[in-house]
Amino acid sequence: MTDPGGNFASQTRSERKAKIIWSRHKMRSFFVCFFLLAVFAGTRAQPPGLIANTDGRRTISLDGQWQTIIDPYEAGYYDYRYQPSANGYFKDAKPRTKSDLIEYDFDTSESLSVPGDWNTQRERLLFYEGTIWYKKSFDYQRKENTRLFVYFGAANYLADVYLNGEKIGRHEGGFTPFNFEVTNLVRDKSNSLIVKVDNQRRRDAVPTLITDWWNYGGLTRQVKLVETPASFVQDYFVQLRKGSHNQINGWVRLNGQKLSQRVTVRIPEAGVSKSFTTDANGYAEISFNANLTLWSPNNPKLYDVLIDAETDRVQDQIGFRSIETRGTDILLNGRPIFLRGICIHEEAPFRGGRAYSREDALTLLNWAKELGVNFVRLAHYPHNEFMVREADRLGIMVWSEIPVYWTILWENPATLENARNQLSEMISRDKNRAAVIVWSMANETPVGDARLSFLKKLIDHARSMDASRLISAAMERHYVDDKTQMIDDPLGEYLDVLGCNEYVGWYDGLPEKTDRLEWKSKYQKPLIMSEFGAEAPYGHHGDPLTRWTEEYQENFYQHTVSMLKRISFLRGTCPWLLMDFRSPRRPLPGIQDFHNRKGLISDRGEKKKAFYVMQKYYQELRESFEK
Ligand code: GCU
């Protein structure tokens, strides 16, 4: 007689023995399945890490029209008990009989363009925050010895990706790339690639609930299939060692079965051909000397660099330069420089919405060039790869930032992990770009212990991934008396370059208030004034003290520029910002209309009076710093 509760006391000795053996057996099979599951899950969902330089590989674009289903209640994901459903929209189901009940159909649903945010493609989606399902079907001829990955330039904000009804992965973060392997899932005909994109803002997310930019949702950047050999060159880092003008340090990483291979790094134009052998994990450190023309704004020299493994070859265009600080100076290739900068949001000129194309990048960067810049701050998140690669070609140095913006949940481990992951992906994608000289950890975050420990962890992580660049963050200042501005945020201790946002003359008093201000810093470090600005819609005129007029904005810049000239440790300026942009926090009718009008250029490319104040200042700086 066994007691259903299995209470040990009431059983015969042999029954007890049988039970022990049975439970041991159960325990063992439990562990075996658990182990198998883990391996299976690992091999299946485990993202292989970012594939570097997809433009240097065989790819198939999936851009274009995607079928979409707008799903504010996530009915395609949860059942009525708010439990994830096994038969969600990712199944892309079709009725098989006249009696079948299927309540969605991608193929008769409306389509949206990819790349592109959904907000500016449909009037009724302008303010939409929630889930939209995207479907792309494609045929694919499978090939011997070939692996296949699906690569996303970015998806804002949370993306769940499925192929032929199978979940292949999830990505969180709206501004960095990710890829998943689909070699074992892809079929020859009518593959169904489905992505659930959810841009709902969350308190624990990065960014968090409040931003001064539009929460553009969707598959906002390119989507492509990437083909690789079975064992391929997954990633590499080829840059000058910090402070060196001829010693290249870096590494190569292979992915696949054949991990230990002979790998040769070639820079034909510099007569370089250096071979290394990857270890059992497919990893090799590389280090060699080379006689190179250094990359600089006046001569943005890029070299063809070939990474030749036994089973794969990748080619890239890489520039080599050194960037470091010495006291309050910033040294490019060993020479002091002044960063004549401008802040840019990833907003498309003329059409509005998220910028995503080479043309968008060239328009924005050439406007910046007209202003006289040698530097841009890409705010407040990693921009698309075209921006960084065109900056590389145009000789424009770049400040790249992760959206740790305003008041993040500092004590939440998941928020830290999320921020760290976005930082990894940002550095991973752009680490071989000479143009990128600054990694920025945050913008206008409140002084506090939890915040400091959060940001210190990010700084350590960034330095562990890339010791060759400068680390910064956009901090805030405070008054020690009504004439003195002080930069002594404890975070400054851990930065190479201080970034500071200030709005004296706009949020703080009138423009002439800057005339009596002196700036001090607790740190013997260079300062980049990472933001300053005032708002005026193009064509709105009045006297220099009338808000929202071009004359006020011009007046603001005239006073601010003379204040900047008095700051002895200033080594860079980034006005806020190049072009007006959409913001949910700016409703003022007839003036802002949900746009932040601090651009020096309107979103239709019209230059405001203040543009010429900055252009003149940069001309002077150029003459004084580069004579
Ligand atoms: C802040 C912030 C920007 C914002 C700007 C403004 O400093 O960093 O994201 O747009 O000020 O108020 O215009």
XYZ file of C-alpha atoms and ligand atoms in Angstrom:
640
model
C 0.000 0.000 0.000
C 1.552 3.154 -0.913
C 0.560 6.451 0.574
C -0.093 8.906 -2.347
C 1.965 11.404 -0.538
C 4.860 9.043 -0.724
C 5.538 9.355 2.957
C 8.569 7.293 3.608
C 7.543 5.843 7.036
C 4.700 3.395 5.892
C 6.572 1.331 3.207
C 8.234 -2.167 3.252
C 12.062 -2.268 2.938
C 11.983 -3.481 -0.695
C 9.363 -0.830 -1.526
C 11.582 1.802 0.033
C 14.590 0.442 -1.912
C 12.590 0.437 -5.194
C 11.543 4.049 -4.514
C 15.130 5.157 -3.913
C 16.292 3.497 -7.121
C 13.318 5.025 -9.002
C 13.921 8.500 -7.631
C 17.652 8.220 -8.415
C 16.663 7.125 -11.909
C 14.225 10.066 -12.175
C 16.881 12.456 -10.886
C 19.437 11.184 -13.415
C 17.069 11.391 -16.409
C 16.033 14.849 -15.201
C 19.652 16.001 -15.281
C 20.272 14.346 -18.660
C 17.270 16.106 -20.263
C 18.184 19.365 -18.553
C 21.716 19.055 -19.911
C 20.443 18.224 -23.422
C 18.020 21.130 -23.278
C 20.755 23.525 -22.260
C 23.020 22.361 -25.088
C 20.154 22.478 -27.553
C 19.060 25.915 -26.376
C 22.667 27.001 -26.419
C 23.301 25.882 -29.955
C 19.922 27.132 -31.150
C 19.247 30.535 -29.613
C 22.810 31.453 -28.637
C 23.612 34.555 -30.785
C 27.049 33.842 -32.252
C 28.236 37.315 -31.313
C 28.185 40.143 -33.757
C 29.529 39.477 -37.236
C 31.915 42.306 -38.047
C 31.790 44.263 -41.293
C 28.826 42.645 -43.020
C 29.426 44.969 -45.994
C 32.646 43.024 -46.605
C 30.760 39.730 -46.970
C 28.244 37.978 -49.276
C 24.856 39.346 -48.266
C 21.261 39.299 -49.530
C 19.190 42.361 -48.667
C 15.763 41.836 -47.098
C 14.964 45.539 -47.267
C 11.773 46.662 -48.915
C 8.083 46.164 -48.131
C 7.319 43.898 -45.166
C 3.821 42.723 -44.292
C 2.795 44.029 -40.895
C 0.178 43.531 -38.186
C -0.363 46.318 -35.645
C -0.922 44.581 -32.296
C -1.471 47.035 -29.412
C -2.715 44.263 -27.087
C -0.023 41.741 -28.134
C -2.790 39.344 -29.088
C -0.294 37.686 -31.408
C 1.965 36.805 -28.482
C -0.170 36.320 -25.347
C -3.344 34.313 -24.806
C -6.297 35.767 -22.883
C -4.602 34.688 -19.628
C -1.634 36.882 -20.562
C 0.419 33.714 -21.039
C 2.736 33.453 -24.054
C 0.754 31.551 -26.673
C 2.208 28.620 -28.611
C 0.137 29.633 -31.614
C 1.074 33.248 -31.889
C 1.352 35.256 -35.073
C 4.928 33.939 -35.418
C 3.358 30.735 -36.692
C 2.174 32.624 -39.780
C -0.712 30.157 -39.896
C -3.162 29.833 -42.770
C -6.617 28.222 -42.622
C -6.281 24.730 -44.101
C -9.985 24.026 -44.270
C -13.017 26.282 -44.644
C -13.755 25.671 -40.986
C -10.343 26.597 -39.676
C -10.279 29.655 -37.348
C -7.272 31.892 -37.990
C -7.768 35.526 -36.923
C -4.795 37.157 -38.650
C -3.246 37.094 -42.090
C 0.045 38.799 -42.811
C -0.343 38.484 -46.549
C -3.506 40.537 -46.729
C -2.307 43.011 -44.098
C -0.793 46.381 -44.947
C 2.946 46.701 -45.490
C 5.581 49.031 -44.150
C 8.975 49.920 -45.586
C 12.141 48.502 -44.052
C 14.416 50.181 -43.116
C 12.201 52.824 -41.636
C 10.360 53.832 -38.464
C 6.607 53.139 -38.527
C 5.698 56.530 -36.999
C 6.360 58.617 -40.102
C 4.993 56.072 -42.566
C 1.377 56.263 -41.379
C -0.271 59.368 -39.903
C -2.127 57.165 -37.411
C 1.117 55.569 -36.231
C 2.865 58.859 -35.424
C 2.253 58.534 -31.670
C 1.975 54.714 -31.690
C 3.969 52.894 -29.024
C 3.486 49.166 -28.764
C 3.924 46.058 -30.875
C 3.953 45.713 -34.634
C 4.626 42.331 -36.254
C 6.745 42.310 -39.418
C 6.870 39.465 -41.935
C 9.215 38.951 -44.847
C 9.099 35.802 -46.962
C 12.098 34.812 -49.082
C 13.484 31.882 -51.037
C 17.041 30.788 -50.458
C 19.234 28.334 -52.360
C 21.219 26.463 -49.675
C 24.857 25.872 -50.488
C 27.522 23.374 -49.451
C 29.867 24.476 -46.666
C 27.856 27.677 -46.212
C 26.261 29.086 -43.067
C 23.493 31.661 -43.031
C 22.755 34.470 -40.582
C 20.013 37.074 -40.453
C 21.478 40.505 -39.524
C 19.565 43.539 -38.244
C 21.186 46.991 -38.246
C 18.764 47.882 -35.430
C 15.174 47.373 -34.264
C 13.559 49.753 -31.755
C 13.234 48.587 -29.023
C 12.573 44.902 -28.200
C 12.701 42.407 -31.083
C 11.570 38.767 -30.977
C 12.687 37.023 -34.147
C 11.207 33.863 -35.668
C 11.993 31.861 -38.798
C 9.466 29.377 -40.145
C 7.597 29.419 -36.850
C 10.734 28.826 -34.726
C 12.035 31.419 -32.248
C 15.631 32.239 -33.214
C 16.267 34.963 -30.671
C 15.442 38.188 -28.878
C 17.289 41.508 -28.859
C 16.837 44.453 -26.526
C 18.055 47.957 -27.388
C 16.952 50.142 -30.267
C 20.238 51.380 -31.717
C 22.722 48.528 -32.090
C 23.032 45.605 -34.530
C 22.387 41.932 -33.868
C 22.403 38.699 -35.826
C 21.140 35.136 -35.433
C 22.217 31.966 -37.232
C 19.527 30.307 -39.372
C 21.604 27.719 -41.246
C 19.626 24.761 -39.830
C 16.248 26.430 -40.131
C 16.234 27.970 -43.577
C 14.489 26.134 -46.437
C 14.607 26.609 -50.183
C 11.149 28.048 -50.691
C 9.001 30.706 -48.982
C 10.831 31.153 -45.723
C 8.721 33.122 -43.249
C 10.871 35.575 -41.273
C 8.740 37.229 -38.584
C 9.810 39.892 -36.120
C 7.729 41.172 -33.214
C 8.962 44.730 -32.631
C 7.835 46.419 -29.422
C 8.834 50.009 -28.661
C 6.921 50.397 -25.441
C 8.931 52.526 -23.025
C 9.774 50.877 -19.705
C 11.139 52.303 -16.420
C 13.886 49.638 -16.277
C 14.887 50.041 -19.926
C 17.789 51.925 -21.591
C 16.724 54.613 -22.355
C 14.057 54.822 -19.691
C 10.584 56.457 -19.817
C 11.501 60.083 -20.621
C 13.648 61.287 -23.540
C 13.711 64.478 -25.515
C 13.574 62.531 -28.800
C 10.781 60.723 -30.617
C 10.394 57.047 -29.792
C 10.519 55.934 -33.422
C 9.589 52.253 -33.559
C 10.232 49.513 -36.074
C 12.930 47.859 -38.151
C 14.705 51.167 -38.413
C 17.848 49.964 -40.213
C 18.864 47.458 -42.904
C 17.990 43.768 -42.627
C 20.108 41.288 -44.573
C 21.066 37.640 -44.874
C 24.799 37.070 -44.402
C 26.489 34.018 -45.929
C 29.747 32.695 -44.459
C 31.909 29.617 -44.928
C 31.438 26.870 -42.307
C 34.431 28.328 -40.454
C 34.717 32.057 -40.921
C 36.413 35.221 -39.716
C 33.710 36.442 -37.358
C 35.407 39.495 -35.879
C 38.711 41.400 -35.732
C 40.256 44.457 -34.146
C 43.054 46.164 -36.070
C 44.084 49.530 -34.623
C 47.189 51.351 -33.420
C 48.189 50.741 -29.800
C 47.255 53.810 -27.693
C 49.852 56.553 -28.167
C 51.726 54.640 -30.922
C 52.078 55.821 -34.534
C 53.316 52.535 -35.995
C 52.503 49.596 -33.707
C 49.278 47.801 -34.568
C 47.646 45.808 -31.791
C 44.510 43.767 -32.014
C 43.036 40.340 -32.535
C 41.180 38.029 -34.896
C 38.375 35.648 -33.944
C 37.157 32.718 -36.019
C 33.803 30.970 -35.698
C 33.090 27.382 -36.786
C 34.519 23.862 -36.589
C 38.021 24.656 -37.852
C 39.065 27.106 -35.156
C 42.808 26.717 -35.214
C 43.989 28.212 -38.492
C 46.804 30.280 -39.974
C 45.523 33.832 -40.398
C 47.339 36.525 -42.354
C 46.663 40.224 -41.899
C 47.605 42.161 -45.053
C 47.850 45.905 -45.672
C 49.106 45.762 -49.263
C 49.614 49.525 -49.665
C 51.890 49.568 -46.605
C 53.669 46.373 -47.633
C 52.383 44.563 -44.575
C 51.657 40.812 -44.492
C 51.757 39.266 -40.998
C 50.656 35.743 -40.143
C 49.356 34.388 -36.846
C 47.776 31.115 -35.716
C 44.455 31.113 -33.925
C 44.108 28.997 -30.780
C 41.599 26.239 -30.056
C 38.938 28.897 -29.502
C 39.638 30.477 -32.853
C 41.322 33.502 -31.268
C 44.658 35.117 -32.060
C 46.231 38.281 -30.707
C 47.958 40.268 -33.448
C 50.773 42.755 -33.023
C 53.199 44.175 -35.606
C 54.828 47.392 -36.757
C 53.837 49.202 -39.923
C 54.873 52.427 -41.580
C 51.518 54.160 -42.133
C 50.093 57.500 -43.202
C 48.049 58.467 -40.161
C 44.329 59.269 -40.487
C 43.356 62.856 -39.689
C 40.593 65.330 -40.670
C 42.921 66.950 -43.205
C 43.978 63.562 -44.594
C 41.418 60.820 -43.758
C 43.626 58.051 -45.104
C 41.940 54.630 -45.187
C 43.862 51.440 -46.044
C 42.517 48.244 -47.575
C 43.056 45.638 -44.864
C 42.611 41.945 -45.649
C 42.090 39.266 -43.023
C 42.981 35.991 -44.740
C 42.198 32.733 -42.959
C 42.502 29.287 -44.513
C 38.711 29.067 -44.945
C 37.634 32.684 -45.287
C 38.742 36.201 -46.291
C 37.323 39.549 -45.158
C 38.338 42.940 -46.537
C 37.831 46.269 -44.784
C 38.892 49.909 -45.110
C 40.619 51.015 -41.950
C 42.352 54.226 -40.921
C 45.092 54.394 -38.305
C 45.520 57.296 -35.882
C 46.389 57.732 -32.221
C 44.185 59.700 -29.835
C 45.148 60.499 -26.253
C 45.145 63.263 -23.655
C 48.027 65.046 -21.916
C 46.876 67.269 -19.095
C 44.107 69.445 -20.510
C 45.168 68.758 -24.109
C 43.702 66.258 -26.547
C 46.361 64.886 -28.895
C 45.578 63.491 -32.327
C 48.622 61.694 -33.729
C 50.640 63.361 -30.984
C 49.536 66.933 -31.823
C 47.122 69.101 -29.755
C 43.745 69.572 -31.429
C 40.537 71.473 -30.808
C 37.346 69.515 -31.512
C 35.130 71.865 -33.553
C 31.962 69.870 -33.159
C 28.193 69.766 -33.500
C 25.610 67.420 -31.962
C 23.432 65.406 -34.339
C 20.285 63.340 -33.762
C 19.640 60.414 -36.141
C 16.743 62.279 -37.723
C 16.305 62.308 -41.491
C 16.642 65.703 -43.161
C 13.572 66.902 -45.133
C 11.395 63.751 -44.712
C 11.821 63.462 -40.916
C 11.735 60.155 -39.058
C 14.748 57.956 -38.297
C 17.662 58.502 -40.671
C 19.036 55.216 -42.023
C 20.687 55.674 -45.417
C 24.079 56.695 -46.797
C 22.360 59.708 -48.380
C 20.895 60.791 -45.023
C 24.348 60.484 -43.468
C 26.034 62.440 -46.245
C 23.476 65.252 -46.097
C 23.880 65.668 -42.330
C 27.681 65.334 -42.347
C 28.122 67.726 -45.252
C 25.961 70.316 -43.472
C 28.248 69.839 -40.484
C 31.271 70.270 -42.753
C 29.809 73.561 -44.001
C 29.722 74.711 -40.370
C 33.475 74.046 -40.244
C 33.491 70.980 -37.972
C 36.150 68.312 -37.578
C 34.055 66.476 -34.956
C 30.441 65.334 -34.394
C 28.666 64.111 -31.257
C 26.195 61.429 -32.365
C 23.486 61.842 -29.694
C 22.304 60.067 -27.583
C 22.626 56.566 -28.988
C 24.768 54.737 -31.598
C 23.754 55.977 -35.040
C 23.581 53.789 -38.154
C 26.818 52.454 -39.600
C 26.645 54.773 -42.629
C 27.128 57.786 -40.318
C 30.317 56.382 -38.838
C 31.755 55.017 -42.098
C 31.073 58.289 -43.957
C 32.679 60.206 -41.080
C 35.683 57.894 -41.541
C 35.831 58.818 -45.240
C 35.146 62.536 -44.710
C 37.694 62.955 -41.908
C 35.190 63.842 -39.187
C 36.003 62.613 -35.682
C 33.105 61.008 -33.778
C 31.767 60.924 -30.207
C 29.563 57.793 -29.968
C 27.206 57.301 -27.021
C 24.879 54.730 -25.463
C 21.400 55.925 -24.364
C 22.105 55.983 -20.629
C 20.090 59.190 -20.542
C 18.819 61.209 -17.585
C 17.456 59.018 -14.758
C 18.102 55.336 -15.389
C 17.283 52.617 -12.808
C 20.834 52.521 -11.410
C 20.244 49.770 -8.834
C 18.586 47.358 -11.251
C 21.059 44.605 -12.340
C 19.050 43.905 -15.508
C 19.285 47.582 -16.489
C 23.056 47.466 -15.982
C 23.310 44.279 -18.067
C 21.226 45.888 -20.791
C 23.396 49.030 -20.832
C 26.561 46.924 -20.841
C 25.251 44.878 -23.753
C 24.443 48.001 -25.772
C 27.937 49.288 -24.989
C 29.471 45.994 -26.185
C 27.516 46.107 -29.420
C 28.375 49.767 -30.059
C 32.110 49.152 -29.549
C 31.994 45.851 -31.404
C 30.494 47.407 -34.542
C 32.691 50.537 -34.718
C 35.988 49.577 -33.071
C 37.867 49.609 -36.393
C 36.681 53.098 -37.362
C 39.518 55.650 -37.005
C 36.899 58.437 -36.942
C 35.502 57.237 -33.597
C 37.694 58.816 -30.912
C 35.324 59.006 -27.910
C 33.058 56.414 -26.307
C 30.452 58.213 -24.178
C 28.821 56.350 -21.306
C 25.938 58.655 -20.462
C 24.115 61.997 -20.770
C 23.011 64.314 -17.936
C 22.750 61.670 -15.261
C 22.167 62.789 -11.639
C 25.145 62.698 -9.241
C 24.751 59.824 -6.768
C 26.505 56.674 -5.485
C 24.357 54.113 -7.331
C 24.765 56.067 -10.559
C 28.525 56.354 -10.078
C 28.998 52.624 -9.473
C 26.761 51.854 -12.479
C 28.795 54.119 -14.760
C 32.136 52.964 -13.384
C 31.209 49.408 -14.357
C 30.427 50.591 -17.874
C 33.695 52.526 -18.086
C 35.692 49.476 -16.956
C 33.877 47.369 -19.521
C 34.584 49.850 -22.309
C 38.276 50.034 -21.365
C 38.473 46.208 -21.288
C 37.084 46.048 -24.828
C 39.059 48.970 -26.273
C 41.997 50.675 -24.579
C 42.813 52.771 -27.652
C 40.075 55.436 -27.367
C 38.967 58.175 -24.963
C 36.147 57.653 -22.475
C 33.753 60.484 -21.684
C 30.200 61.356 -20.620
C 28.036 64.505 -20.836
C 27.866 65.798 -17.264
C 26.297 68.884 -15.681
C 27.831 71.841 -13.901
C 26.794 73.874 -10.869
C 27.322 77.343 -9.448
C 29.806 77.778 -6.593
C 28.765 81.461 -6.600
C 26.767 83.559 -9.075
C 29.891 84.138 -11.193
C 31.546 80.724 -11.138
C 30.589 77.484 -12.867
C 32.183 74.353 -11.409
C 32.709 70.950 -12.988
C 33.364 68.543 -10.112
C 30.993 65.672 -10.781
C 32.684 62.616 -9.116
C 32.294 60.815 -12.439
C 34.964 63.124 -13.886
C 37.563 61.149 -11.966
C 37.082 58.123 -14.226
C 36.842 59.906 -17.575
C 39.640 60.787 -20.005
C 37.755 63.813 -21.312
C 35.139 65.840 -19.420
C 31.858 66.471 -21.218
C 29.535 69.188 -19.902
C 26.126 70.415 -21.069
C 25.212 74.015 -20.260
C 22.268 76.209 -21.212
C 23.116 79.553 -19.584
C 21.092 82.064 -21.585
C 18.287 79.652 -22.467
C 17.111 77.501 -19.492
C 19.208 79.623 -17.123
C 18.764 83.378 -17.538
C 19.312 85.512 -20.635
C 22.273 85.385 -23.027
C 24.291 88.211 -21.446
C 24.435 86.199 -18.189
C 27.312 84.282 -19.746
C 29.363 87.518 -19.857
C 30.186 87.400 -16.161
C 30.723 83.658 -15.821
C 34.019 81.975 -15.106
C 34.496 78.217 -15.441
C 36.445 75.980 -13.057
C 37.109 72.275 -12.993
C 38.213 69.937 -10.215
C 40.131 67.919 -12.785
C 43.300 68.544 -14.808
C 41.552 67.181 -17.899
C 40.372 68.544 -21.257
C 36.774 69.768 -21.451
C 34.359 69.299 -24.358
C 31.312 71.573 -23.943
C 29.048 68.787 -25.132
C 25.846 70.850 -25.373
C 24.707 74.495 -25.455
C 21.921 75.993 -27.504
C 18.691 77.986 -27.855
C 15.491 77.517 -29.864
C 14.155 79.396 -32.849
C 12.034 78.154 -35.747
C 13.648 79.207 -39.054
C 12.226 82.500 -40.313
C 10.877 83.570 -36.931
C 12.269 87.050 -36.376
C 12.267 89.741 -33.691
C 14.686 91.533 -31.381
C 17.615 89.711 -29.697
C 15.742 89.303 -26.404
C 12.540 87.893 -27.857
C 12.403 84.150 -27.255
C 11.965 81.807 -30.193
C 13.433 84.303 -32.680
C 16.510 83.737 -34.825
C 17.865 86.968 -33.346
C 17.605 85.593 -29.794
C 19.332 82.377 -30.874
C 22.073 84.432 -32.632
C 22.441 86.629 -29.545
C 22.704 83.497 -27.392
C 25.541 82.128 -29.561
C 27.435 85.420 -29.672
C 27.515 85.631 -25.879
C 28.209 81.926 -25.422
C 31.121 81.920 -27.894
C 32.823 84.754 -26.042
C 32.327 82.846 -22.775
C 33.793 79.679 -24.337
C 36.882 81.597 -25.441
C 37.599 82.374 -21.774
C 37.711 78.724 -20.647
C 41.395 77.743 -20.488
C 40.876 73.975 -20.395
C 38.266 73.896 -23.183
C 39.340 71.594 -26.032
C 36.065 71.014 -27.841
C 32.566 72.372 -28.403
C 29.376 70.660 -29.591
C 26.423 73.044 -29.939
C 22.994 71.499 -29.441
C 22.479 70.874 -32.383
C 22.777 70.630 -36.169
C 19.120 70.224 -37.204
C 15.680 70.623 -35.589
C 14.262 67.244 -34.565
C 10.973 65.703 -33.446
C 10.378 65.554 -29.698
C 7.305 64.466 -27.713
C 8.199 67.046 -25.025
C 7.855 70.096 -27.276
C 4.156 70.798 -28.035
C 4.201 74.636 -28.351
C 1.859 75.324 -31.290
C 3.178 77.332 -34.234
C 6.686 77.302 -32.752
C 7.723 73.791 -31.791
C 4.794 71.597 -32.969
C 6.483 68.600 -31.344
C 9.921 69.601 -32.597
C 12.928 70.800 -30.651
C 13.922 73.917 -32.611
C 17.479 74.248 -31.292
C 18.869 73.285 -34.673
C 21.291 75.699 -36.367
C 19.539 74.388 -39.476
C 15.827 73.696 -39.864
C 14.618 70.198 -40.785
C 14.188 71.595 -44.299
C 17.881 72.505 -44.507
C 17.444 76.259 -43.942
C 20.381 77.831 -42.095
C 19.460 80.107 -39.189
C 21.437 83.270 -38.248
C 23.171 81.463 -35.377
C 24.693 79.014 -37.896
C 26.964 81.769 -39.159
C 28.063 82.768 -35.623
C 29.375 79.235 -35.072
C 30.824 79.035 -38.589
C 32.861 82.190 -37.959
C 34.076 80.925 -34.557
C 35.206 77.630 -36.140
C 36.975 79.497 -38.913
C 38.938 81.425 -36.277
C 39.722 78.243 -34.319
C 40.829 76.507 -37.462
C 43.254 79.330 -38.239
C 44.571 79.544 -34.671
C 44.882 75.807 -33.999
C 46.108 74.609 -37.376
C 48.566 77.369 -38.361
C 19.401 68.292 -22.801
C 19.517 66.944 -23.433
C 19.053 66.928 -24.847
C 17.887 67.882 -25.011
C 18.420 69.273 -24.756
C 17.331 70.315 -24.846
O 20.508 68.734 -22.344
O 20.749 66.312 -23.335
O 18.704 65.620 -25.184
O 17.329 67.789 -26.265
O 18.947 69.369 -23.474
O 16.754 70.600 -23.814
O 17.084 70.809 -25.934
